[in-house]
mmCIF file of C-alpha atoms and ligand atoms in Angstrom:
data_model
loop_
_atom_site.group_PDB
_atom_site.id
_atom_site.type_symbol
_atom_site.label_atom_id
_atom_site.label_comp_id
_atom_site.label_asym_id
_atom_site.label_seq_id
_atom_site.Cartn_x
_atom_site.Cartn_y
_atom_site.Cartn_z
ATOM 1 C CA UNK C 1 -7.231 64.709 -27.786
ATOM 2 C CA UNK C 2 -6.628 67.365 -25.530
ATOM 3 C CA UNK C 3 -8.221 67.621 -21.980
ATOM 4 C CA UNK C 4 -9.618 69.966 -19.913
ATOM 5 C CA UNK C 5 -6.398 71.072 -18.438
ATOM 6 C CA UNK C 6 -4.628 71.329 -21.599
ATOM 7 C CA UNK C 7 -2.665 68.259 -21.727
ATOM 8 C CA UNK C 8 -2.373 66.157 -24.377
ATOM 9 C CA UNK C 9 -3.838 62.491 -24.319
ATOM 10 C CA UNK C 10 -1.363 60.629 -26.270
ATOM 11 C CA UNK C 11 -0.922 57.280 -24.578
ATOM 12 C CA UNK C 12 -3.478 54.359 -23.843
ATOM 13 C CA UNK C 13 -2.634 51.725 -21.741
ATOM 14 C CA UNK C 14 -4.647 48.376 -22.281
ATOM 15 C CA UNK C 15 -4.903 46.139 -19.790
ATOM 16 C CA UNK C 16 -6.191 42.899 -22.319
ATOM 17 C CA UNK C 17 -6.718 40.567 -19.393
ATOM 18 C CA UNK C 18 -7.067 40.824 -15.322
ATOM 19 C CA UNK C 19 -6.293 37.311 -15.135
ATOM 20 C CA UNK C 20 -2.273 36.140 -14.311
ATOM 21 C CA UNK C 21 0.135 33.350 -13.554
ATOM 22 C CA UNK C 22 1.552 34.748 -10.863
ATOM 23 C CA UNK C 23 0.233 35.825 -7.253
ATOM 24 C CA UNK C 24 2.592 39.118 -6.491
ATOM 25 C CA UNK C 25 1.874 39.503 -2.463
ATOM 26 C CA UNK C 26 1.537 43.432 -3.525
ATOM 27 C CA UNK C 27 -1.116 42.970 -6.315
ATOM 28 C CA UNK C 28 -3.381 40.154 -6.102
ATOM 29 C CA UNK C 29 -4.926 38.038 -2.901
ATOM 30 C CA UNK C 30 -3.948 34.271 -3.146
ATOM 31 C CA UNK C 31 -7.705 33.177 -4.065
ATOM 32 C CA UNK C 32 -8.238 36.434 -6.646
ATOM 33 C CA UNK C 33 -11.816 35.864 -7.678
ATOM 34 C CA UNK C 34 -11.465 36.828 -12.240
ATOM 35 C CA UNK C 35 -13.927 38.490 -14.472
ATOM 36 C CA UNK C 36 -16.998 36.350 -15.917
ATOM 37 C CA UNK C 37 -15.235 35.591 -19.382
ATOM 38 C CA UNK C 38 -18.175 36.980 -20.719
ATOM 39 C CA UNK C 39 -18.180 40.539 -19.550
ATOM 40 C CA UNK C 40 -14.172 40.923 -21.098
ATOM 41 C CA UNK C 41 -14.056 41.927 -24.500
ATOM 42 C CA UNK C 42 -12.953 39.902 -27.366
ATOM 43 C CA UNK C 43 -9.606 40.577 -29.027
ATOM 44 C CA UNK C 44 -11.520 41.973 -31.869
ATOM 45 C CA UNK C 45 -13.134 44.287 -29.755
ATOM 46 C CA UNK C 46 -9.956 45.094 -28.383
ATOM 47 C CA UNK C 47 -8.318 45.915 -31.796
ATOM 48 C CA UNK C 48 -11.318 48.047 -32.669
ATOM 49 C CA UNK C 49 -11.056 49.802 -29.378
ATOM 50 C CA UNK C 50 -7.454 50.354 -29.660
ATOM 51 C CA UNK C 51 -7.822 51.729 -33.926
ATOM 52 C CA UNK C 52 -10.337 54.488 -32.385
ATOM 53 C CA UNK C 53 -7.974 55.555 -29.744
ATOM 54 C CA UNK C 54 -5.359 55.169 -32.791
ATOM 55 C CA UNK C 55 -7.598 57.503 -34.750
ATOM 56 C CA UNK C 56 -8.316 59.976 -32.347
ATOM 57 C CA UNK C 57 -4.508 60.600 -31.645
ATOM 58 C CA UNK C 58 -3.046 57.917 -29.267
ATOM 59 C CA UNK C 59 1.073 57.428 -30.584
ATOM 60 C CA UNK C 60 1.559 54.925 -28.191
ATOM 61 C CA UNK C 61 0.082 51.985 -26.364
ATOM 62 C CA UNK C 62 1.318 49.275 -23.914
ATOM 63 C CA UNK C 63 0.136 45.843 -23.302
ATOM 64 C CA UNK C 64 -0.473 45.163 -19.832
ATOM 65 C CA UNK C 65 -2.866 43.261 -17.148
ATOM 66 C CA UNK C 66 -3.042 41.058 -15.549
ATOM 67 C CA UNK C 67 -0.523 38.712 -17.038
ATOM 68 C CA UNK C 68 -1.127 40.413 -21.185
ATOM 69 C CA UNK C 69 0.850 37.383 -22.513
ATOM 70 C CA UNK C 70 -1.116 34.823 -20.839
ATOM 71 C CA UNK C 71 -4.472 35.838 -22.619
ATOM 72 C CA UNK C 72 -5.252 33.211 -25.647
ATOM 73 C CA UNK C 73 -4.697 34.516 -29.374
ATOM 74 C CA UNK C 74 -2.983 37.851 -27.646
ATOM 75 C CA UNK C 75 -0.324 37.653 -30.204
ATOM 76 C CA UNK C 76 -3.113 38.402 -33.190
ATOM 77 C CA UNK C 77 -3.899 41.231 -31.158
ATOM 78 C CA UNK C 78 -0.200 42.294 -31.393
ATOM 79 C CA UNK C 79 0.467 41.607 -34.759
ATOM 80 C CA UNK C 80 -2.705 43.943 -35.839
ATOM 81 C CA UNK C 81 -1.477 46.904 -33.600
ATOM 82 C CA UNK C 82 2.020 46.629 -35.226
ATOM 83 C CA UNK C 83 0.772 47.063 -37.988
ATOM 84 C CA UNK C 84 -0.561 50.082 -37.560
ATOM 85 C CA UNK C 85 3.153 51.776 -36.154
ATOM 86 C CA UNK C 86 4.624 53.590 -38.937
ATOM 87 C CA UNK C 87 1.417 54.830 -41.686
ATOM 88 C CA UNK C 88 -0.969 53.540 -39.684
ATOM 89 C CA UNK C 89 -0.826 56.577 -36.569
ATOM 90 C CA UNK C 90 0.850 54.643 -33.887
ATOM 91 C CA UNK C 91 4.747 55.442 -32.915
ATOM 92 C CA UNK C 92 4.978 52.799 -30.671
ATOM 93 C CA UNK C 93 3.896 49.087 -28.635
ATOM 94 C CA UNK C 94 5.165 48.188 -25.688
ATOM 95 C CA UNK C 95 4.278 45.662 -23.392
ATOM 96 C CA UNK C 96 4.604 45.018 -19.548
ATOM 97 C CA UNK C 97 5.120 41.660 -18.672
ATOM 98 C CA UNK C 98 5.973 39.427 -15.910
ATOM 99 C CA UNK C 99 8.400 37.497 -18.314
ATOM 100 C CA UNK C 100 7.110 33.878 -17.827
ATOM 101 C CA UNK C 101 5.772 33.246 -21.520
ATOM 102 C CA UNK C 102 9.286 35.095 -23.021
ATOM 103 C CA UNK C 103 11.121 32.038 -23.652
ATOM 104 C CA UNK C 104 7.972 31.127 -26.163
ATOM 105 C CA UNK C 105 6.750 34.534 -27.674
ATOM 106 C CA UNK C 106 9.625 37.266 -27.439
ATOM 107 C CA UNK C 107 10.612 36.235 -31.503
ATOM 108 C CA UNK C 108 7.242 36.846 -32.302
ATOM 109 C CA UNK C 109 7.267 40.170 -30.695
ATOM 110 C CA UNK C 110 9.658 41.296 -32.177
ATOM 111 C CA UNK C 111 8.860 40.471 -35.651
ATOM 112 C CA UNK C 112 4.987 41.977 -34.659
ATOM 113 C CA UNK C 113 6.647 45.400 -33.973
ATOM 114 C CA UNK C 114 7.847 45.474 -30.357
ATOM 115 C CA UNK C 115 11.312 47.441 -29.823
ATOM 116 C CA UNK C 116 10.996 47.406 -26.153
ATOM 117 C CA UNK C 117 9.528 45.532 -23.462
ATOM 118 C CA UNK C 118 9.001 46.311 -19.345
ATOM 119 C CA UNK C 119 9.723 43.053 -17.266
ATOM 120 C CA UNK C 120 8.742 42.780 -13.087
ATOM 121 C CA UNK C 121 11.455 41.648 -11.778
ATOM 122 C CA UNK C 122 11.854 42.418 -7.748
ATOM 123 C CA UNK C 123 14.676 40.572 -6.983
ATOM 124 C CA UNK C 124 17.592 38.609 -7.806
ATOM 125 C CA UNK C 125 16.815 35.779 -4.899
ATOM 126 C CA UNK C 126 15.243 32.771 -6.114
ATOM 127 C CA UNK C 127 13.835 32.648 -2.335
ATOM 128 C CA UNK C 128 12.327 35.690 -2.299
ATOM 129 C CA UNK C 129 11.140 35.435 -6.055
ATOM 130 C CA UNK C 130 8.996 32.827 -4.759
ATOM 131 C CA UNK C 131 7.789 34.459 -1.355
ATOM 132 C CA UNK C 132 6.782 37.155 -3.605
ATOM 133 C CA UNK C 133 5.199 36.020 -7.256
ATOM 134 C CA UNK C 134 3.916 33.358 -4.567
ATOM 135 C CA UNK C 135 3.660 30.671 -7.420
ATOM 136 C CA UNK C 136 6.732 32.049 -9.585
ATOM 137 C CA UNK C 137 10.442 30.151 -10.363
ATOM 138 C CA UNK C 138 12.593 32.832 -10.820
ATOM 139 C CA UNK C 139 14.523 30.684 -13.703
ATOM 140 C CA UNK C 140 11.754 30.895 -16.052
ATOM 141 C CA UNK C 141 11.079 35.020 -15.805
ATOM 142 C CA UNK C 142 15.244 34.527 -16.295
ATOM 143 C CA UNK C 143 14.957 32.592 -19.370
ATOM 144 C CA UNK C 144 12.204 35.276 -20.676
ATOM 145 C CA UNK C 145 14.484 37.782 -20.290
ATOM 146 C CA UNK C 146 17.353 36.774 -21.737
ATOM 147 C CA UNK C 147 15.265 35.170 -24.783
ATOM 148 C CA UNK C 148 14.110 38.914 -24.939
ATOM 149 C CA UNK C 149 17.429 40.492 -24.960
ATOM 150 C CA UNK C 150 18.323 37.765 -27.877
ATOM 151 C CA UNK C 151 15.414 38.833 -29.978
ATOM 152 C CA UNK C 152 16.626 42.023 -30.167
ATOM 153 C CA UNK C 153 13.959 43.828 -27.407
ATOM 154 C CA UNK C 154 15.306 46.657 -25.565
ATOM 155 C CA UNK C 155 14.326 45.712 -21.909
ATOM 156 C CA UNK C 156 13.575 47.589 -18.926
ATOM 157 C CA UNK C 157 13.196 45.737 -15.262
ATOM 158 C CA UNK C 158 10.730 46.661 -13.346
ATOM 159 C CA UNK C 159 11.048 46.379 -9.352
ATOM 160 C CA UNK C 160 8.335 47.431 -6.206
ATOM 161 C CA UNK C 161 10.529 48.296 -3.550
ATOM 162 C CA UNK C 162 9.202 46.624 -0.439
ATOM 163 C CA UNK C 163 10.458 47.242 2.704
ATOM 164 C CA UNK C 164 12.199 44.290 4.108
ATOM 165 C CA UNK C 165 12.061 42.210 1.741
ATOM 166 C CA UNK C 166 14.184 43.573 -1.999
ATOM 167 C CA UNK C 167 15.276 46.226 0.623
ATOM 168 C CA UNK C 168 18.939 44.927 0.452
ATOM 169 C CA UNK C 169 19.345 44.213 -2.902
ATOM 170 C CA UNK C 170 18.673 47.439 -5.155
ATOM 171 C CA UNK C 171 22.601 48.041 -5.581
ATOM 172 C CA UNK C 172 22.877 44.639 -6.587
ATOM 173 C CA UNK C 173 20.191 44.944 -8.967
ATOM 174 C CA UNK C 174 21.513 47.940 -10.680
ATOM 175 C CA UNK C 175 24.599 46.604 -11.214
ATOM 176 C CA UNK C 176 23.281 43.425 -12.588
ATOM 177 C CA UNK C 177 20.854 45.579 -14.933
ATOM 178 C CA UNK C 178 24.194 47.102 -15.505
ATOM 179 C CA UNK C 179 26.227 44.003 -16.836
ATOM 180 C CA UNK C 180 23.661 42.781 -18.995
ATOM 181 C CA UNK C 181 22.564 46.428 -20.564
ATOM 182 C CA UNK C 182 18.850 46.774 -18.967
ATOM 183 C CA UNK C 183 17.236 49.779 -17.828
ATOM 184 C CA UNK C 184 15.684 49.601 -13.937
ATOM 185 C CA UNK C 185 13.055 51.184 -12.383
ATOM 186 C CA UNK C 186 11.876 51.216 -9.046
ATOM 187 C CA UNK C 187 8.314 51.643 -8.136
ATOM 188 C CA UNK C 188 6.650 52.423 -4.773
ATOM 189 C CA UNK C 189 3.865 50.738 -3.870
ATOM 190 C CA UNK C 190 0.473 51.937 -4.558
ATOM 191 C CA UNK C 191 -2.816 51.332 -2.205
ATOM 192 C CA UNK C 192 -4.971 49.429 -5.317
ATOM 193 C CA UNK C 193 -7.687 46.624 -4.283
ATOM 194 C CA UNK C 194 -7.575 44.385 -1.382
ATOM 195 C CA UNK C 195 -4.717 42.448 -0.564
ATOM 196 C CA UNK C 196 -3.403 40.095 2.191
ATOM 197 C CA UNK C 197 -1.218 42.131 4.662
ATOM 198 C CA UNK C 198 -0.708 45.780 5.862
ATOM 199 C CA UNK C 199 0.203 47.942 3.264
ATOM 200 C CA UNK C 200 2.448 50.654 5.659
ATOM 201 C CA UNK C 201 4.518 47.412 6.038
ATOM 202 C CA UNK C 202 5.626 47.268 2.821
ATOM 203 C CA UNK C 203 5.757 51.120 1.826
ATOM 204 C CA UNK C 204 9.283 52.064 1.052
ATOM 205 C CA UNK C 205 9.828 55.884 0.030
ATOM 206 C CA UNK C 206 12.058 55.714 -2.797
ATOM 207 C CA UNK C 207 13.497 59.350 -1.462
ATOM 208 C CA UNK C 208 15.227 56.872 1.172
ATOM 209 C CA UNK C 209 16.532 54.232 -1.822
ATOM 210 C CA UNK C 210 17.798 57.078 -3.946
ATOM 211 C CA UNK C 211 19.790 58.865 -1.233
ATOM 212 C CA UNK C 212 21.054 55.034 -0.416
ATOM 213 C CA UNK C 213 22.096 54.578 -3.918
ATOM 214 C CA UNK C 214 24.162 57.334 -3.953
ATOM 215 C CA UNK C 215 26.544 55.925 -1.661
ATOM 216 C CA UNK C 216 27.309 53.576 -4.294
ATOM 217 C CA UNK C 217 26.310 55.149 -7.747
ATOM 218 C CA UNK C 218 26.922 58.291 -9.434
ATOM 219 C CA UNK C 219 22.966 59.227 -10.395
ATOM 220 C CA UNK C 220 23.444 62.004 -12.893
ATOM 221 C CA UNK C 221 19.713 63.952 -13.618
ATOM 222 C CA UNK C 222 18.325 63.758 -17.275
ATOM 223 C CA UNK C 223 15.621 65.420 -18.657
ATOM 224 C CA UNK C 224 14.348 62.224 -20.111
ATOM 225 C CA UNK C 225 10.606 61.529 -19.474
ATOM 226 C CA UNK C 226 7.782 59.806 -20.381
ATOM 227 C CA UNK C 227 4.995 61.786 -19.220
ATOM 228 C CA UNK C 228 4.064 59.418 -16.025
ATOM 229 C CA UNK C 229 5.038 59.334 -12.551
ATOM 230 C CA UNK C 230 8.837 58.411 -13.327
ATOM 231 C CA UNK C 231 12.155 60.529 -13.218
ATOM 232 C CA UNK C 232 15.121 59.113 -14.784
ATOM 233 C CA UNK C 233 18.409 59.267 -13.767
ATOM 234 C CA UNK C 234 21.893 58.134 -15.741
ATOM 235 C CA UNK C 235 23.915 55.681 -13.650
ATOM 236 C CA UNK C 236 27.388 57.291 -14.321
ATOM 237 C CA UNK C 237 29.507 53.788 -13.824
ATOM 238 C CA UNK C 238 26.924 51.471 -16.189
ATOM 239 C CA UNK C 239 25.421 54.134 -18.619
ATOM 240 C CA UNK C 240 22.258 52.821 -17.676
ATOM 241 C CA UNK C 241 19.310 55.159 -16.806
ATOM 242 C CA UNK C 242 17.591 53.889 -13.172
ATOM 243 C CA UNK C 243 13.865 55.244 -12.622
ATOM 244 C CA UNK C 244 11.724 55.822 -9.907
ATOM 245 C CA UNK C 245 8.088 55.825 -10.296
ATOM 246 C CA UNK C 246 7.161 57.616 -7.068
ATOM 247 C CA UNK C 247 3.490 58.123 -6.912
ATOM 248 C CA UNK C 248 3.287 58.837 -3.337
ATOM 249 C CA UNK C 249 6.092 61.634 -2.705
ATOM 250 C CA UNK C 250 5.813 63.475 -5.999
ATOM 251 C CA UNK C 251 2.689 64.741 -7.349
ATOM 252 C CA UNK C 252 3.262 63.452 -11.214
ATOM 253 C CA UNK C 253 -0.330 64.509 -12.474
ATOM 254 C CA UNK C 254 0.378 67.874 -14.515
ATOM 255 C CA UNK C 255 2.162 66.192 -17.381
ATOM 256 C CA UNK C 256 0.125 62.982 -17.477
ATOM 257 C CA UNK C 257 -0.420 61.903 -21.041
ATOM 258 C CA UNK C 258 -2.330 58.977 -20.342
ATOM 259 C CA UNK C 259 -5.691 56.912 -19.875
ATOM 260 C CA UNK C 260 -6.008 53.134 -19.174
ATOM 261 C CA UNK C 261 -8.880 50.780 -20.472
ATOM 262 C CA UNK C 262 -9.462 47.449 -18.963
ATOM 263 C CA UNK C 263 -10.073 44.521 -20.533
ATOM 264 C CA UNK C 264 -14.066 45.166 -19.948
ATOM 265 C CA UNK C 265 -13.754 48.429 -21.963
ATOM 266 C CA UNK C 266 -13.803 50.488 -19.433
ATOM 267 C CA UNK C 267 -11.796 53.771 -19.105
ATOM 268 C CA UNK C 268 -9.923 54.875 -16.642
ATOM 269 C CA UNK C 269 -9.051 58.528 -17.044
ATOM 270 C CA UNK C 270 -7.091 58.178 -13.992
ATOM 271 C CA UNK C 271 -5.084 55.580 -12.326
ATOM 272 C CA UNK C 272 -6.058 57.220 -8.966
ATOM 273 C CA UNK C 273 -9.749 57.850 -9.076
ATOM 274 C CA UNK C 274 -13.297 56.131 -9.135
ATOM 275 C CA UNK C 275 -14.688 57.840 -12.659
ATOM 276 C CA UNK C 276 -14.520 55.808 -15.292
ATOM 277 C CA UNK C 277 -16.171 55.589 -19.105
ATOM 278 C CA UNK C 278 -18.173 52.427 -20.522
ATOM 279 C CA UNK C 279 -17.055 51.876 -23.653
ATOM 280 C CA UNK C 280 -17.961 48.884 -23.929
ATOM 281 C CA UNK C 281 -21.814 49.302 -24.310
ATOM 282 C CA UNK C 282 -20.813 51.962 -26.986
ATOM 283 C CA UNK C 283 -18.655 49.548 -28.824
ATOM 284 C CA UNK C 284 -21.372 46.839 -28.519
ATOM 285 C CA UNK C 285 -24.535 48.936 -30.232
ATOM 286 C CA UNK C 286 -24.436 48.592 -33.395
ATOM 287 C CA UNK C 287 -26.451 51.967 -33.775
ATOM 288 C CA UNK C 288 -23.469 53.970 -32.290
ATOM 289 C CA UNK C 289 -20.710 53.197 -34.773
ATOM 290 C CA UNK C 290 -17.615 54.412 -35.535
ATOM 291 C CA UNK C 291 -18.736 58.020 -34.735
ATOM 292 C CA UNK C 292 -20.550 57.278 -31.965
ATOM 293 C CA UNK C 293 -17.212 55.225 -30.146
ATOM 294 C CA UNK C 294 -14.998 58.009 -31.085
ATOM 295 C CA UNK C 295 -17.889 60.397 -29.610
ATOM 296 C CA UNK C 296 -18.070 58.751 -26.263
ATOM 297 C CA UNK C 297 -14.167 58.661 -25.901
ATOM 298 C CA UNK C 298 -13.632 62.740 -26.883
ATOM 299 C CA UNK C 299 -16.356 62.926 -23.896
ATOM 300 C CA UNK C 300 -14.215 60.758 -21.673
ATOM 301 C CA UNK C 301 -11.397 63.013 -21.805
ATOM 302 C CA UNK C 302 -13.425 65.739 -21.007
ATOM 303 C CA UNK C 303 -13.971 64.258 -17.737
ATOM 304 C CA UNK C 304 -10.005 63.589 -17.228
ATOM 305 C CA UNK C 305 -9.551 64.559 -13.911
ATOM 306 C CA UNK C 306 -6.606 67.140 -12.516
ATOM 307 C CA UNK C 307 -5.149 64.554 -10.553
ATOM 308 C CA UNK C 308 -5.155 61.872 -7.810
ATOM 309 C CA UNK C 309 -5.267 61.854 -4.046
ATOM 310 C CA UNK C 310 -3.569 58.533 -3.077
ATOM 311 C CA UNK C 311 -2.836 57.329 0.150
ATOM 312 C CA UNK C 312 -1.750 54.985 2.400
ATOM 313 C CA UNK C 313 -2.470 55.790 6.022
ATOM 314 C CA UNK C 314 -2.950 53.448 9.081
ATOM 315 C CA UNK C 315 -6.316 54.924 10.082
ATOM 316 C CA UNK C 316 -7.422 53.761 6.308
ATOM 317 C CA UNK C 317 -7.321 50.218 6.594
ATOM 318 C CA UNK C 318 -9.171 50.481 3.226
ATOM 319 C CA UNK C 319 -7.015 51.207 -0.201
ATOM 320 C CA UNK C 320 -7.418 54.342 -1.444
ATOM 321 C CA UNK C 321 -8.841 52.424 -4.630
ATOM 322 C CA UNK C 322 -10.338 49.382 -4.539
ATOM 323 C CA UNK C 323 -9.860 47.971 -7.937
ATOM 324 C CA UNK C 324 -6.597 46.112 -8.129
ATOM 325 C CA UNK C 325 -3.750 47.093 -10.295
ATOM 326 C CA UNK C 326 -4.456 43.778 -12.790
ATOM 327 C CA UNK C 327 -7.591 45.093 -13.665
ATOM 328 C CA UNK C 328 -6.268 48.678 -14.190
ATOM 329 C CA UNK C 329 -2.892 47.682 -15.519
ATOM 330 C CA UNK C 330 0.068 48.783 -14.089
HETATM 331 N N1 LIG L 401 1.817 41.095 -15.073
HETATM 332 C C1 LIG L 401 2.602 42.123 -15.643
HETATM 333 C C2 LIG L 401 3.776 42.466 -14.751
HETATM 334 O O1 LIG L 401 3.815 42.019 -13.616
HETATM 335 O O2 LIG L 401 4.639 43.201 -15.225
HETATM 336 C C3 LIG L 401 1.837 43.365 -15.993
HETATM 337 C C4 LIG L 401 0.812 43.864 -15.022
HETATM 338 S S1 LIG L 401 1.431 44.402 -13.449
HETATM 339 C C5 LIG L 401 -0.069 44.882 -12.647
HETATM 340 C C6 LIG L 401 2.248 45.920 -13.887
HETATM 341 C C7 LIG L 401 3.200 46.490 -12.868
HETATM 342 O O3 LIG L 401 2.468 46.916 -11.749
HETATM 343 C C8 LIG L 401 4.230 45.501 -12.371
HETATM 344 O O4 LIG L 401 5.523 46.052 -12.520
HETATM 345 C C9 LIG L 401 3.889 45.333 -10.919
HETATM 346 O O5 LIG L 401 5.028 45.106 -10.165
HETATM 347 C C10 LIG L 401 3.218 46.645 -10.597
HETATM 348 N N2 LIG L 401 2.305 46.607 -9.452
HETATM 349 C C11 LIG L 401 1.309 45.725 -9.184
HETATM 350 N N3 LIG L 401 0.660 46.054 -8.049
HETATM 351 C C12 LIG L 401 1.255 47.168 -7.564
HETATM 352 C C13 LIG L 401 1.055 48.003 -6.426
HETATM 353 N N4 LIG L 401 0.101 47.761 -5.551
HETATM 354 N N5 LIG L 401 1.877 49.074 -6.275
HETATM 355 C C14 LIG L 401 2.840 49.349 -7.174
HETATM 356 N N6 LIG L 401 3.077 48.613 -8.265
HETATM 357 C C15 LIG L 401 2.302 47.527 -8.471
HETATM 358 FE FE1 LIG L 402 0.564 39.110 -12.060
HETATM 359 FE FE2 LIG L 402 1.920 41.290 -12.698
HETATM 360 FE FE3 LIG L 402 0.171 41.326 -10.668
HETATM 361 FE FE4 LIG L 402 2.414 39.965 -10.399
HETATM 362 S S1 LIG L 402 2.240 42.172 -10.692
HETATM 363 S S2 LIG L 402 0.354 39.219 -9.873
HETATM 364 S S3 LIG L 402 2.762 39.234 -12.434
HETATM 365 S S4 LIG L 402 -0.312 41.035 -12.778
#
């Protein structure tokens, strides 16, 4: 699948739930309000989804949400799509979690197909953990962790950087990704849906954390990417690579490689704007069929935008986009 601007559509992200355990103060209000159940698509339709996307070209798709590993039966789901890595078109699953259901699932995971996972993690204090998951024990996203590590998932941590509150804690962080052989990256925060607080107080350039680093860390540039917003850098003294996903200082759009679909079936050719497909209705009449839902995705990607205009101002009090990033997926 190739889009109008000649780049290669090669990476679906699935967001198979908007609903969570956790309250991040950056992500969802306190008293989120969930989709009807019956306007999210079954796991069936899911895996159907998913094969045409697999079909049409897509090597690689993530797991995400909402909380993905929260959603009943989501391991089925998994175990189909790992099935198809290899013969079956896809190169690679990978899931972003918040870590919590870990301790239970990351065997079964791994034996589904999963090589690497993404855990949010934004700090290492068990006080701020809870000021900031709001209804999170940092023990148990701990536990997940390490359970992942011992099933044999590479991991990479995830981290917002918010000002004031992980603000202190970053070298800390890398050195403790370090010791125990994880991957970081940092991720500025983005203006998606309505939350509870002001989002220029929490908007931390990663330009400044990078240059901070640096006092510490020997940050050596690679040329390793994954076609999003992040650049990666080796950590000289750990051999770790640290990332920052910086969607607000560096314009990442010309080498995007990806669309999202939300658990509703609807697809989001760009993390940043309004436009969005309904597949859902496609996958639902039974007229359309196979042709007809890999028909209505090749028009999608014709409408794949060049790129996004996000920002966060003080004279906006609104986001820039007002769906939140559960329903997208990060
Ligand atoms: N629940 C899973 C988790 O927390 O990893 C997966 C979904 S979560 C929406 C995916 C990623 O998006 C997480 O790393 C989270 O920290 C990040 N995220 C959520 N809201 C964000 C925002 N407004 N700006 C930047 N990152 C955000
Ligand atoms: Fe849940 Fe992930 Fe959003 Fe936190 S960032 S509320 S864990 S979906």
């Amino acid at each position: 699948m190739i889009d109008p601007f000649g780049r290669r559509i090669s990476y679906l992200r699935v967001s198979v739930t908007d609903r969570c355990d956790l309250r991040c103060v950056y992500c969802m209000a306190e008293d989120m309000t969930f989709l009807p159940k019956r306007e999210v698509l079954t796991l069936e339709e899911l895996d159907r989804l998913c094969g045409a996307f697999i079909d049409l070209g897509v090597e690689k798709i993530r797991l995400t949400g909402g909380e993905p590993l929260v959603r009943r039966g989501v391991i089925g789901l998994i175990r189909n799509l790992g099935g198809r890595i290899g013969g079956g078109g896809l190169k690679e699953l990978t899931i972003t979690t918040n870590g919590t259901q870990l301790p239970k699932m990351a065997d079964d995971l791994y034996t589904a197909g999963v090589r690497r996972i993404n855990v949010s993690l934004d700090t290492l204090d068990p006080a701020v953990f809870k000021a900031v998951t709001r209804w999170g024990e940092i023990g148990q996203t701990l536990d997940g962790i390490f359970a992942a590590k011992a099933a044999g998932l590479a991991v990479k941590i995830n981290a917002v950087a918010l000002k004031g509150v992980n603000e202190g804690e970053y070298d800390r962080m890398l050195a403790w990704c370090g010791e125990h052989g994880f991957d970081l990256t940092l991720i500025e925060t983005m203006p998606l849906g309505e939350i509870t607080g002001d989002r220029m107080d929490q908007y931390l350039p990663l330009s400044v954390v990078r240059d901070r680093l640096r006092a510490h860390w020997t940050l050596q540039e690679t040329d390793y990417r994954t076609g999003g917003p992040a650049r990666y850098y080796t950590v000289k003294e750990t051999g770790r690579r640290i990332g920052f996903i910086t969607p607000m200082t560096h314009n990442f759009c010309e080498s995007c490689n990806r669309v999202r679909l939300t658990c509703t079936g609807t697809l989001y050719m760009c993390l940043g704007q309004e436009d969005a497909a309904d597949l859902r209705q496609v996958l639902r009449d039974p007229a359309a069929g196979e042709e007809g839902l890999h028909e209505a995705i090749r028009a999608a990607m014709l409408r794949k935008p060049k790129g996004h205009d996000f920002v966060i101002d003080r004279r906006q009090a609104r986001p820039a986009v007002a769906r939140h990033m559960s329903v997208t997926g990060g």
